[in-house]
Amino acid sequence: MERTYLALIHKDPGSSFGVTFPDFPGCTSGGDTFEEAREMAREALALCLEGMAADGVHIPPPCPPDAALASEDADYAIALIVVEALPERTEEEAQAELEAFLASDEYREIYGDPLTEDELNDLPYYEDSFESEAVKAGIALRPVAGADADHIYAALVRQDAAGEFSVGFPDLPGCVAYGNTLEQTCKAARPALARHLANLATNGASIPNPSSASDVLAHPDAADTVALIVVEALTEREASLDSREYREVYGEPVSTV
């Protein structure tokens, strides 16, 4: 897979440096200095390429310099540079990233403190004979407060040899989300679940009742998972903000994180 592309550097008076990629609309980065912007662009390009590969999206070959300079963004650019994506992570690096996330403040803000060994042993669905890494990870096993139980499903997070994450729902075959990091994958699971349930409803298909955590952990896919998470589907309002129609009219929703 080609990992070197042309990028445009932008700089308005009194602002930081911005970076855009003519080949990848929506892939942007930036930095306070030219060098920082260039380094951040390598990371942004790597995430873009890996995300497209994980989703099975066609990755275009790099455009020639004259095509890049003819793009609309070039009218406001101060430089055209060559960006080589960061190298793909090894399995060891991906595992280290996972462990660092589980110990991070970001993890606790989203999921609370990881379950202790005593808490895991006290879970009603924990079985001594079932040594599951999903149980040991203890991610989001606590109930989601104030949520609609019919829109909450347990899901299994997996990680492939290349370090990429995916999350699937045993109750809902075909409902899958992907991400480059565990956090990104967990966040992607919510809109994926909402879209899947909406499609089932639109097509008049039966929507299964959520299985218990113990049933999900007994599923064949649980054998090689890295985490069990509890996912609440996006609300109707959140789903409308996540829709393609919204983005076409208004662009990306403003993050509240």
PDB file of C-alpha atoms in Angstrom:
ATOM      1  CA  MET A   1       0.000   0.000   0.000  1.00  0.00           C
ATOM      2  CA  GLU A   2       1.348   3.418  -1.000  1.00  0.00           C
ATOM      3  CA  ARG A   3       2.112   5.497   2.099  1.00  0.00           C
ATOM      4  CA  THR A   4       3.591   8.684   0.596  1.00  0.00           C
ATOM      5  CA  TYR A   5       1.310  11.512  -0.575  1.00  0.00           C
ATOM      6  CA  LEU A   6       1.407  15.209  -1.379  1.00  0.00           C
ATOM      7  CA  ALA A   7      -0.014  17.670   1.144  1.00  0.00           C
ATOM      8  CA  LEU A   8      -0.701  21.400   1.193  1.00  0.00           C
ATOM      9  CA  ILE A   9       0.449  23.658   4.038  1.00  0.00           C
ATOM     10  CA  HIS A  10      -1.831  26.572   4.957  1.00  0.00           C
ATOM     11  CA  LYS A  11      -1.089  29.591   7.157  1.00  0.00           C
ATOM     12  CA  ASP A  12      -3.360  32.516   7.872  1.00  0.00           C
ATOM     13  CA  PRO A  13      -1.967  35.591   9.668  1.00  0.00           C
ATOM     14  CA  GLY A  14      -1.848  34.967  13.411  1.00  0.00           C
ATOM     15  CA  SER A  15      -2.858  31.311  13.071  1.00  0.00           C
ATOM     16  CA  SER A  16      -1.163  27.940  13.337  1.00  0.00           C
ATOM     17  CA  PHE A  17      -0.115  25.904  10.299  1.00  0.00           C
ATOM     18  CA  GLY A  18      -2.735  23.646   8.716  1.00  0.00           C
ATOM     19  CA  VAL A  19      -2.302  20.629   6.444  1.00  0.00           C
ATOM     20  CA  THR A  20      -4.690  19.151   3.885  1.00  0.00           C
ATOM     21  CA  PHE A  21      -4.326  16.237   1.466  1.00  0.00           C
ATOM     22  CA  PRO A  22      -5.696  16.670  -2.079  1.00  0.00           C
ATOM     23  CA  ASP A  23      -6.096  12.891  -2.349  1.00  0.00           C
ATOM     24  CA  PHE A  24      -8.046  12.599   0.914  1.00  0.00           C
ATOM     25  CA  PRO A  25     -10.684  15.292   1.522  1.00  0.00           C
ATOM     26  CA  GLY A  26     -11.372  15.425   5.237  1.00  0.00           C
ATOM     27  CA  CYS A  27      -7.894  14.243   6.234  1.00  0.00           C
ATOM     28  CA  THR A  28      -6.446  17.308   7.927  1.00  0.00           C
ATOM     29  CA  SER A  29      -3.851  18.141  10.533  1.00  0.00           C
ATOM     30  CA  GLY A  30      -1.848  21.067  11.841  1.00  0.00           C
ATOM     31  CA  GLY A  31       0.708  22.405  14.271  1.00  0.00           C
ATOM     32  CA  ASP A  32       2.098  25.562  15.836  1.00  0.00           C
ATOM     33  CA  THR A  33       5.234  25.362  13.668  1.00  0.00           C
ATOM     34  CA  PHE A  34       5.912  24.170  10.148  1.00  0.00           C
ATOM     35  CA  GLU A  35       7.853  21.151  11.400  1.00  0.00           C
ATOM     36  CA  GLU A  36       5.194  20.240  13.943  1.00  0.00           C
ATOM     37  CA  ALA A  37       2.505  20.452  11.270  1.00  0.00           C
ATOM     38  CA  ARG A  38       4.554  18.197   9.015  1.00  0.00           C
ATOM     39  CA  GLU A  39       5.035  15.600  11.764  1.00  0.00           C
ATOM     40  CA  MET A  40       1.366  15.678  12.737  1.00  0.00           C
ATOM     41  CA  ALA A  41       0.498  15.224   9.057  1.00  0.00           C
ATOM     42  CA  ARG A  42       2.395  11.914   9.043  1.00  0.00           C
ATOM     43  CA  GLU A  43       0.248  10.650  11.906  1.00  0.00           C
ATOM     44  CA  ALA A  44      -2.993  11.921  10.318  1.00  0.00           C
ATOM     45  CA  LEU A  45      -2.124  10.265   7.004  1.00  0.00           C
ATOM     46  CA  ALA A  46      -1.330   6.954   8.710  1.00  0.00           C
ATOM     47  CA  LEU A  47      -4.674   6.956  10.567  1.00  0.00           C
ATOM     48  CA  CYS A  48      -6.522   7.826   7.354  1.00  0.00           C
ATOM     49  CA  LEU A  49      -4.877   5.039   5.349  1.00  0.00           C
ATOM     50  CA  GLU A  50      -5.317   2.427   8.076  1.00  0.00           C
ATOM     51  CA  GLY A  51      -8.954   3.388   8.614  1.00  0.00           C
ATOM     52  CA  MET A  52      -9.733   3.142   4.896  1.00  0.00           C
ATOM     53  CA  ALA A  53      -7.960  -0.213   4.665  1.00  0.00           C
ATOM     54  CA  ALA A  54      -9.894  -1.552   7.664  1.00  0.00           C
ATOM     55  CA  ASP A  55     -13.188  -0.423   6.095  1.00  0.00           C
ATOM     56  CA  GLY A  56     -12.298  -1.932   2.717  1.00  0.00           C
ATOM     57  CA  VAL A  57     -12.355   1.486   1.029  1.00  0.00           C
ATOM     58  CA  HIS A  58     -10.330   1.956  -2.158  1.00  0.00           C
ATOM     59  CA  ILE A  59      -7.121   3.905  -1.511  1.00  0.00           C
ATOM     60  CA  PRO A  60      -6.205   6.082  -4.506  1.00  0.00           C
ATOM     61  CA  PRO A  61      -2.667   6.381  -5.833  1.00  0.00           C
ATOM     62  CA  PRO A  62      -0.944   9.720  -5.099  1.00  0.00           C
ATOM     63  CA  CYS A  63      -1.950  12.487  -7.470  1.00  0.00           C
ATOM     64  CA  PRO A  64       0.808  14.264  -9.464  1.00  0.00           C
ATOM     65  CA  PRO A  65       2.061  17.672  -8.251  1.00  0.00           C
ATOM     66  CA  ASP A  66       0.239  19.610 -10.983  1.00  0.00           C
ATOM     67  CA  ALA A  67      -3.073  18.040  -9.935  1.00  0.00           C
ATOM     68  CA  ALA A  68      -2.406  18.864  -6.279  1.00  0.00           C
ATOM     69  CA  LEU A  69      -1.604  22.478  -7.162  1.00  0.00           C
ATOM     70  CA  ALA A  70      -4.778  22.676  -9.245  1.00  0.00           C
ATOM     71  CA  SER A  71      -6.973  21.649  -6.316  1.00  0.00           C
ATOM     72  CA  GLU A  72      -9.245  24.186  -4.653  1.00  0.00           C
ATOM     73  CA  ASP A  73      -7.245  24.095  -1.401  1.00  0.00           C
ATOM     74  CA  ALA A  74      -4.081  25.091  -3.256  1.00  0.00           C
ATOM     75  CA  ASP A  75      -5.427  28.618  -3.743  1.00  0.00           C
ATOM     76  CA  TYR A  76      -4.811  29.259  -0.044  1.00  0.00           C
ATOM     77  CA  ALA A  77      -1.694  27.137   0.461  1.00  0.00           C
ATOM     78  CA  ILE A  78       1.800  28.443   1.140  1.00  0.00           C
ATOM     79  CA  ALA A  79       3.649  25.213   0.356  1.00  0.00           C
ATOM     80  CA  LEU A  80       3.334  21.796  -1.259  1.00  0.00           C
ATOM     81  CA  ILE A  81       5.125  19.040   0.683  1.00  0.00           C
ATOM     82  CA  VAL A  82       5.613  15.294   0.480  1.00  0.00           C
ATOM     83  CA  VAL A  83       4.301  13.395   3.514  1.00  0.00           C
ATOM     84  CA  GLU A  84       5.244   9.827   4.325  1.00  0.00           C
ATOM     85  CA  ALA A  85       2.820   8.128   6.726  1.00  0.00           C
ATOM     86  CA  LEU A  86       4.082   6.831  10.031  1.00  0.00           C
ATOM     87  CA  PRO A  87       4.989   3.127   9.773  1.00  0.00           C
ATOM     88  CA  GLU A  88       2.251   0.660  10.639  1.00  0.00           C
ATOM     89  CA  ARG A  89       2.295  -0.428  14.257  1.00  0.00           C
ATOM     90  CA  THR A  90       3.624  -3.802  15.278  1.00  0.00           C
ATOM     91  CA  GLU A  91       1.486  -6.151  17.360  1.00  0.00           C
ATOM     92  CA  GLU A  92       3.632  -5.308  20.397  1.00  0.00           C
ATOM     93  CA  GLU A  93       3.094  -1.573  19.857  1.00  0.00           C
ATOM     94  CA  ALA A  94      -0.660  -2.074  19.494  1.00  0.00           C
ATOM     95  CA  GLN A  95      -0.756  -4.096  22.724  1.00  0.00           C
ATOM     96  CA  ALA A  96       1.240  -1.395  24.524  1.00  0.00           C
ATOM     97  CA  GLU A  97      -1.243   1.206  23.248  1.00  0.00           C
ATOM     98  CA  LEU A  98      -4.127  -0.886  24.548  1.00  0.00           C
ATOM     99  CA  GLU A  99      -2.541  -1.241  27.980  1.00  0.00           C
ATOM    100  CA  ALA A 100      -1.732   2.473  28.129  1.00  0.00           C
ATOM    101  CA  PHE A 101      -5.339   3.350  27.263  1.00  0.00           C
ATOM    102  CA  LEU A 102      -6.726   1.038  29.946  1.00  0.00           C
ATOM    103  CA  ALA A 103      -4.542   2.879  32.501  1.00  0.00           C
ATOM    104  CA  SER A 104      -5.292   6.381  31.179  1.00  0.00           C
ATOM    105  CA  ASP A 105      -7.498   9.186  32.485  1.00  0.00           C
ATOM    106  CA  GLU A 106      -9.366   9.118  29.154  1.00  0.00           C
ATOM    107  CA  TYR A 107     -10.416   5.521  29.834  1.00  0.00           C
ATOM    108  CA  ARG A 108     -11.695   6.399  33.298  1.00  0.00           C
ATOM    109  CA  GLU A 109     -13.643   9.401  31.987  1.00  0.00           C
ATOM    110  CA  ILE A 110     -15.479   7.141  29.536  1.00  0.00           C
ATOM    111  CA  TYR A 111     -15.825   3.876  31.439  1.00  0.00           C
ATOM    112  CA  GLY A 112     -14.879   4.554  35.050  1.00  0.00           C
ATOM    113  CA  ASP A 113     -12.164   2.624  36.868  1.00  0.00           C
ATOM    114  CA  PRO A 114     -11.387  -0.835  35.459  1.00  0.00           C
ATOM    115  CA  LEU A 115     -12.922  -3.611  37.527  1.00  0.00           C
ATOM    116  CA  THR A 116     -10.672  -5.081  40.184  1.00  0.00           C
ATOM    117  CA  GLU A 117     -10.078  -8.824  40.439  1.00  0.00           C
ATOM    118  CA  ASP A 118     -12.451  -9.003  43.430  1.00  0.00           C
ATOM    119  CA  GLU A 119     -15.166  -7.143  41.494  1.00  0.00           C
ATOM    120  CA  LEU A 120     -14.741  -9.480  38.547  1.00  0.00           C
ATOM    121  CA  ASN A 121     -15.128 -12.486  40.823  1.00  0.00           C
ATOM    122  CA  ASP A 122     -18.331 -10.995  42.267  1.00  0.00           C
ATOM    123  CA  LEU A 123     -19.990 -10.536  38.864  1.00  0.00           C
ATOM    124  CA  PRO A 124     -23.027 -12.845  38.556  1.00  0.00           C
ATOM    125  CA  TYR A 125     -21.966 -14.032  35.107  1.00  0.00           C
ATOM    126  CA  TYR A 126     -18.308 -14.615  35.921  1.00  0.00           C
ATOM    127  CA  GLU A 127     -17.352 -18.299  35.830  1.00  0.00           C
ATOM    128  CA  ASP A 128     -14.048 -19.559  37.185  1.00  0.00           C
ATOM    129  CA  SER A 129     -13.925 -22.144  34.421  1.00  0.00           C
ATOM    130  CA  PHE A 130     -14.257 -19.516  31.716  1.00  0.00           C
ATOM    131  CA  GLU A 131     -10.969 -17.604  31.637  1.00  0.00           C
ATOM    132  CA  SER A 132     -11.897 -14.898  29.151  1.00  0.00           C
ATOM    133  CA  GLU A 133      -9.684 -11.942  28.348  1.00  0.00           C
ATOM    134  CA  ALA A 134     -12.903 -10.061  27.660  1.00  0.00           C
ATOM    135  CA  VAL A 135     -13.945 -10.495  31.300  1.00  0.00           C
ATOM    136  CA  LYS A 136     -10.485  -9.699  32.604  1.00  0.00           C
ATOM    137  CA  ALA A 137     -10.396  -6.445  30.647  1.00  0.00           C
ATOM    138  CA  GLY A 138     -13.494  -5.247  32.536  1.00  0.00           C
ATOM    139  CA  ILE A 139     -14.399  -2.561  30.039  1.00  0.00           C
ATOM    140  CA  ALA A 140     -17.812  -0.927  30.505  1.00  0.00           C
ATOM    141  CA  LEU A 141     -19.306  -3.934  32.256  1.00  0.00           C
ATOM    142  CA  ARG A 142     -21.312  -1.683  34.549  1.00  0.00           C
ATOM    143  CA  PRO A 143     -24.885  -0.857  33.437  1.00  0.00           C
ATOM    144  CA  VAL A 144     -25.497   2.337  31.476  1.00  0.00           C
ATOM    145  CA  ALA A 145     -27.524   4.591  33.786  1.00  0.00           C
ATOM    146  CA  GLY A 146     -30.819   5.964  32.524  1.00  0.00           C
ATOM    147  CA  ALA A 147     -30.685   4.217  29.158  1.00  0.00           C
ATOM    148  CA  ASP A 148     -33.329   2.345  27.170  1.00  0.00           C
ATOM    149  CA  ALA A 149     -32.582  -1.327  27.825  1.00  0.00           C
ATOM    150  CA  ASP A 150     -33.977  -2.311  24.411  1.00  0.00           C
ATOM    151  CA  HIS A 151     -31.203  -0.301  22.762  1.00  0.00           C
ATOM    152  CA  ILE A 152     -28.305  -1.659  24.823  1.00  0.00           C
ATOM    153  CA  TYR A 153     -26.342  -4.636  23.577  1.00  0.00           C
ATOM    154  CA  ALA A 154     -23.153  -6.333  24.713  1.00  0.00           C
ATOM    155  CA  ALA A 155     -20.395  -6.340  22.093  1.00  0.00           C
ATOM    156  CA  LEU A 156     -17.019  -8.005  21.677  1.00  0.00           C
ATOM    157  CA  VAL A 157     -13.897  -6.051  20.750  1.00  0.00           C
ATOM    158  CA  ARG A 158     -11.241  -7.899  18.776  1.00  0.00           C
ATOM    159  CA  GLN A 159      -7.758  -6.974  17.595  1.00  0.00           C
ATOM    160  CA  ASP A 160      -6.091  -8.431  14.515  1.00  0.00           C
ATOM    161  CA  ALA A 161      -2.414  -9.204  13.948  1.00  0.00           C
ATOM    162  CA  ALA A 162      -1.865  -5.736  12.475  1.00  0.00           C
ATOM    163  CA  GLY A 163      -3.156  -4.093  15.665  1.00  0.00           C
ATOM    164  CA  GLU A 164      -6.461  -2.908  14.175  1.00  0.00           C
ATOM    165  CA  PHE A 165      -9.586  -3.102  16.338  1.00  0.00           C
ATOM    166  CA  SER A 166     -13.115  -4.195  15.422  1.00  0.00           C
ATOM    167  CA  VAL A 167     -16.271  -4.581  17.480  1.00  0.00           C
ATOM    168  CA  GLY A 168     -19.142  -6.934  16.727  1.00  0.00           C
ATOM    169  CA  PHE A 169     -22.505  -7.748  18.279  1.00  0.00           C
ATOM    170  CA  PRO A 170     -23.301 -11.472  18.702  1.00  0.00           C
ATOM    171  CA  ASP A 171     -27.015 -10.605  18.853  1.00  0.00           C
ATOM    172  CA  LEU A 172     -26.823  -8.666  15.588  1.00  0.00           C
ATOM    173  CA  PRO A 173     -24.758 -10.469  12.915  1.00  0.00           C
ATOM    174  CA  GLY A 174     -23.353  -8.007  10.395  1.00  0.00           C
ATOM    175  CA  CYS A 175     -23.304  -5.085  12.825  1.00  0.00           C
ATOM    176  CA  VAL A 176     -19.595  -4.255  12.981  1.00  0.00           C
ATOM    177  CA  ALA A 177     -17.494  -1.142  13.604  1.00  0.00           C
ATOM    178  CA  TYR A 178     -13.777  -0.508  13.247  1.00  0.00           C
ATOM    179  CA  GLY A 179     -11.094   1.779  14.642  1.00  0.00           C
ATOM    180  CA  ASN A 180      -7.375   2.322  14.897  1.00  0.00           C
ATOM    181  CA  THR A 181      -7.508   2.493  18.694  1.00  0.00           C
ATOM    182  CA  LEU A 182      -9.655   0.858  21.371  1.00  0.00           C
ATOM    183  CA  GLU A 183     -11.230   4.208  22.289  1.00  0.00           C
ATOM    184  CA  GLN A 184     -12.046   5.038  18.660  1.00  0.00           C
ATOM    185  CA  THR A 185     -13.592   1.601  18.146  1.00  0.00           C
ATOM    186  CA  CYS A 186     -15.754   1.846  21.266  1.00  0.00           C
ATOM    187  CA  LYS A 187     -17.054   5.226  20.113  1.00  0.00           C
ATOM    188  CA  ALA A 188     -17.745   3.905  16.597  1.00  0.00           C
ATOM    189  CA  ALA A 189     -19.871   1.093  18.039  1.00  0.00           C
ATOM    190  CA  ARG A 190     -22.711   3.438  19.076  1.00  0.00           C
ATOM    191  CA  PRO A 191     -23.594   4.846  15.632  1.00  0.00           C
ATOM    192  CA  ALA A 192     -23.070   1.399  14.077  1.00  0.00           C
ATOM    193  CA  LEU A 193     -25.586  -0.104  16.508  1.00  0.00           C
ATOM    194  CA  ALA A 194     -28.084   2.720  15.927  1.00  0.00           C
ATOM    195  CA  ARG A 195     -27.881   2.354  12.135  1.00  0.00           C
ATOM    196  CA  HIS A 196     -28.285  -1.423  12.314  1.00  0.00           C
ATOM    197  CA  LEU A 197     -31.355  -1.248  14.567  1.00  0.00           C
ATOM    198  CA  ALA A 198     -32.865   1.472  12.356  1.00  0.00           C
ATOM    199  CA  ASN A 199     -32.337  -0.654   9.233  1.00  0.00           C
ATOM    200  CA  LEU A 200     -33.980  -3.664  10.887  1.00  0.00           C
ATOM    201  CA  ALA A 201     -36.972  -1.535  11.857  1.00  0.00           C
ATOM    202  CA  THR A 202     -37.249   0.007   8.379  1.00  0.00           C
ATOM    203  CA  ASN A 203     -37.189  -3.420   6.735  1.00  0.00           C
ATOM    204  CA  GLY A 204     -39.721  -4.827   9.173  1.00  0.00           C
ATOM    205  CA  ALA A 205     -37.217  -7.350  10.483  1.00  0.00           C
ATOM    206  CA  SER A 206     -37.395  -8.748  13.983  1.00  0.00           C
ATOM    207  CA  ILE A 207     -35.134  -6.982  16.487  1.00  0.00           C
ATOM    208  CA  PRO A 208     -33.705  -9.535  18.909  1.00  0.00           C
ATOM    209  CA  ASN A 209     -33.715  -8.992  22.651  1.00  0.00           C
ATOM    210  CA  PRO A 210     -30.263  -8.257  24.094  1.00  0.00           C
ATOM    211  CA  SER A 211     -28.487 -11.345  25.420  1.00  0.00           C
ATOM    212  CA  SER A 212     -27.012 -11.448  28.878  1.00  0.00           C
ATOM    213  CA  ALA A 213     -23.310 -10.773  29.287  1.00  0.00           C
ATOM    214  CA  SER A 214     -22.751 -14.419  30.189  1.00  0.00           C
ATOM    215  CA  ASP A 215     -24.384 -15.563  26.934  1.00  0.00           C
ATOM    216  CA  VAL A 216     -22.293 -13.100  24.945  1.00  0.00           C
ATOM    217  CA  LEU A 217     -19.117 -14.290  26.636  1.00  0.00           C
ATOM    218  CA  ALA A 218     -20.052 -17.877  25.751  1.00  0.00           C
ATOM    219  CA  HIS A 219     -20.297 -16.960  22.057  1.00  0.00           C
ATOM    220  CA  PRO A 220     -17.591 -18.562  19.833  1.00  0.00           C
ATOM    221  CA  ASP A 221     -16.269 -15.095  18.890  1.00  0.00           C
ATOM    222  CA  ALA A 222     -15.455 -14.400  22.558  1.00  0.00           C
ATOM    223  CA  ALA A 223     -12.496 -16.781  22.471  1.00  0.00           C
ATOM    224  CA  ASP A 224     -10.145 -14.225  20.904  1.00  0.00           C
ATOM    225  CA  THR A 225     -11.620 -10.930  22.109  1.00  0.00           C
ATOM    226  CA  VAL A 226      -9.748  -8.286  24.075  1.00  0.00           C
ATOM    227  CA  ALA A 227     -12.770  -6.656  25.720  1.00  0.00           C
ATOM    228  CA  LEU A 228     -16.479  -6.920  26.427  1.00  0.00           C
ATOM    229  CA  ILE A 229     -18.280  -3.583  26.189  1.00  0.00           C
ATOM    230  CA  VAL A 230     -21.870  -2.546  26.761  1.00  0.00           C
ATOM    231  CA  VAL A 231     -23.101  -0.307  23.946  1.00  0.00           C
ATOM    232  CA  GLU A 232     -26.100   2.017  24.011  1.00  0.00           C
ATOM    233  CA  ALA A 233     -27.353   2.989  20.552  1.00  0.00           C
ATOM    234  CA  LEU A 234     -27.296   6.654  19.606  1.00  0.00           C
ATOM    235  CA  THR A 235     -30.510   8.473  20.409  1.00  0.00           C
ATOM    236  CA  GLU A 236     -32.646   9.652  17.485  1.00  0.00           C
ATOM    237  CA  ARG A 237     -31.238  13.169  17.837  1.00  0.00           C
ATOM    238  CA  GLU A 238     -27.641  11.958  18.055  1.00  0.00           C
ATOM    239  CA  ALA A 239     -28.192   9.712  15.041  1.00  0.00           C
ATOM    240  CA  SER A 240     -29.438  12.642  12.977  1.00  0.00           C
ATOM    241  CA  LEU A 241     -26.243  14.563  13.800  1.00  0.00           C
ATOM    242  CA  ASP A 242     -24.216  11.501  12.777  1.00  0.00           C
ATOM    243  CA  SER A 243     -25.967  11.133   9.425  1.00  0.00           C
ATOM    244  CA  ARG A 244     -24.402  11.720   6.023  1.00  0.00           C
ATOM    245  CA  GLU A 245     -27.205  14.177   5.202  1.00  0.00           C
ATOM    246  CA  TYR A 246     -26.252  16.333   8.199  1.00  0.00           C
ATOM    247  CA  ARG A 247     -22.595  16.395   7.191  1.00  0.00           C
ATOM    248  CA  GLU A 248     -23.390  17.284   3.578  1.00  0.00           C
ATOM    249  CA  VAL A 249     -25.332  20.351   4.734  1.00  0.00           C
ATOM    250  CA  TYR A 250     -23.498  21.448   7.885  1.00  0.00           C
ATOM    251  CA  GLY A 251     -20.158  19.648   7.954  1.00  0.00           C
ATOM    252  CA  GLU A 252     -18.880  17.780  11.001  1.00  0.00           C
ATOM    253  CA  PRO A 253     -20.842  18.305  14.257  1.00  0.00           C
ATOM    254  CA  VAL A 254     -18.963  20.323  16.864  1.00  0.00           C
ATOM    255  CA  SER A 255     -17.353  18.010  19.404  1.00  0.00           C
ATOM    256  CA  THR A 256     -18.332  18.432  23.031  1.00  0.00           C
ATOM    257  CA  VAL A 257     -15.425  16.329  24.283  1.00  0.00           C
TER     258      VAL A 257
END
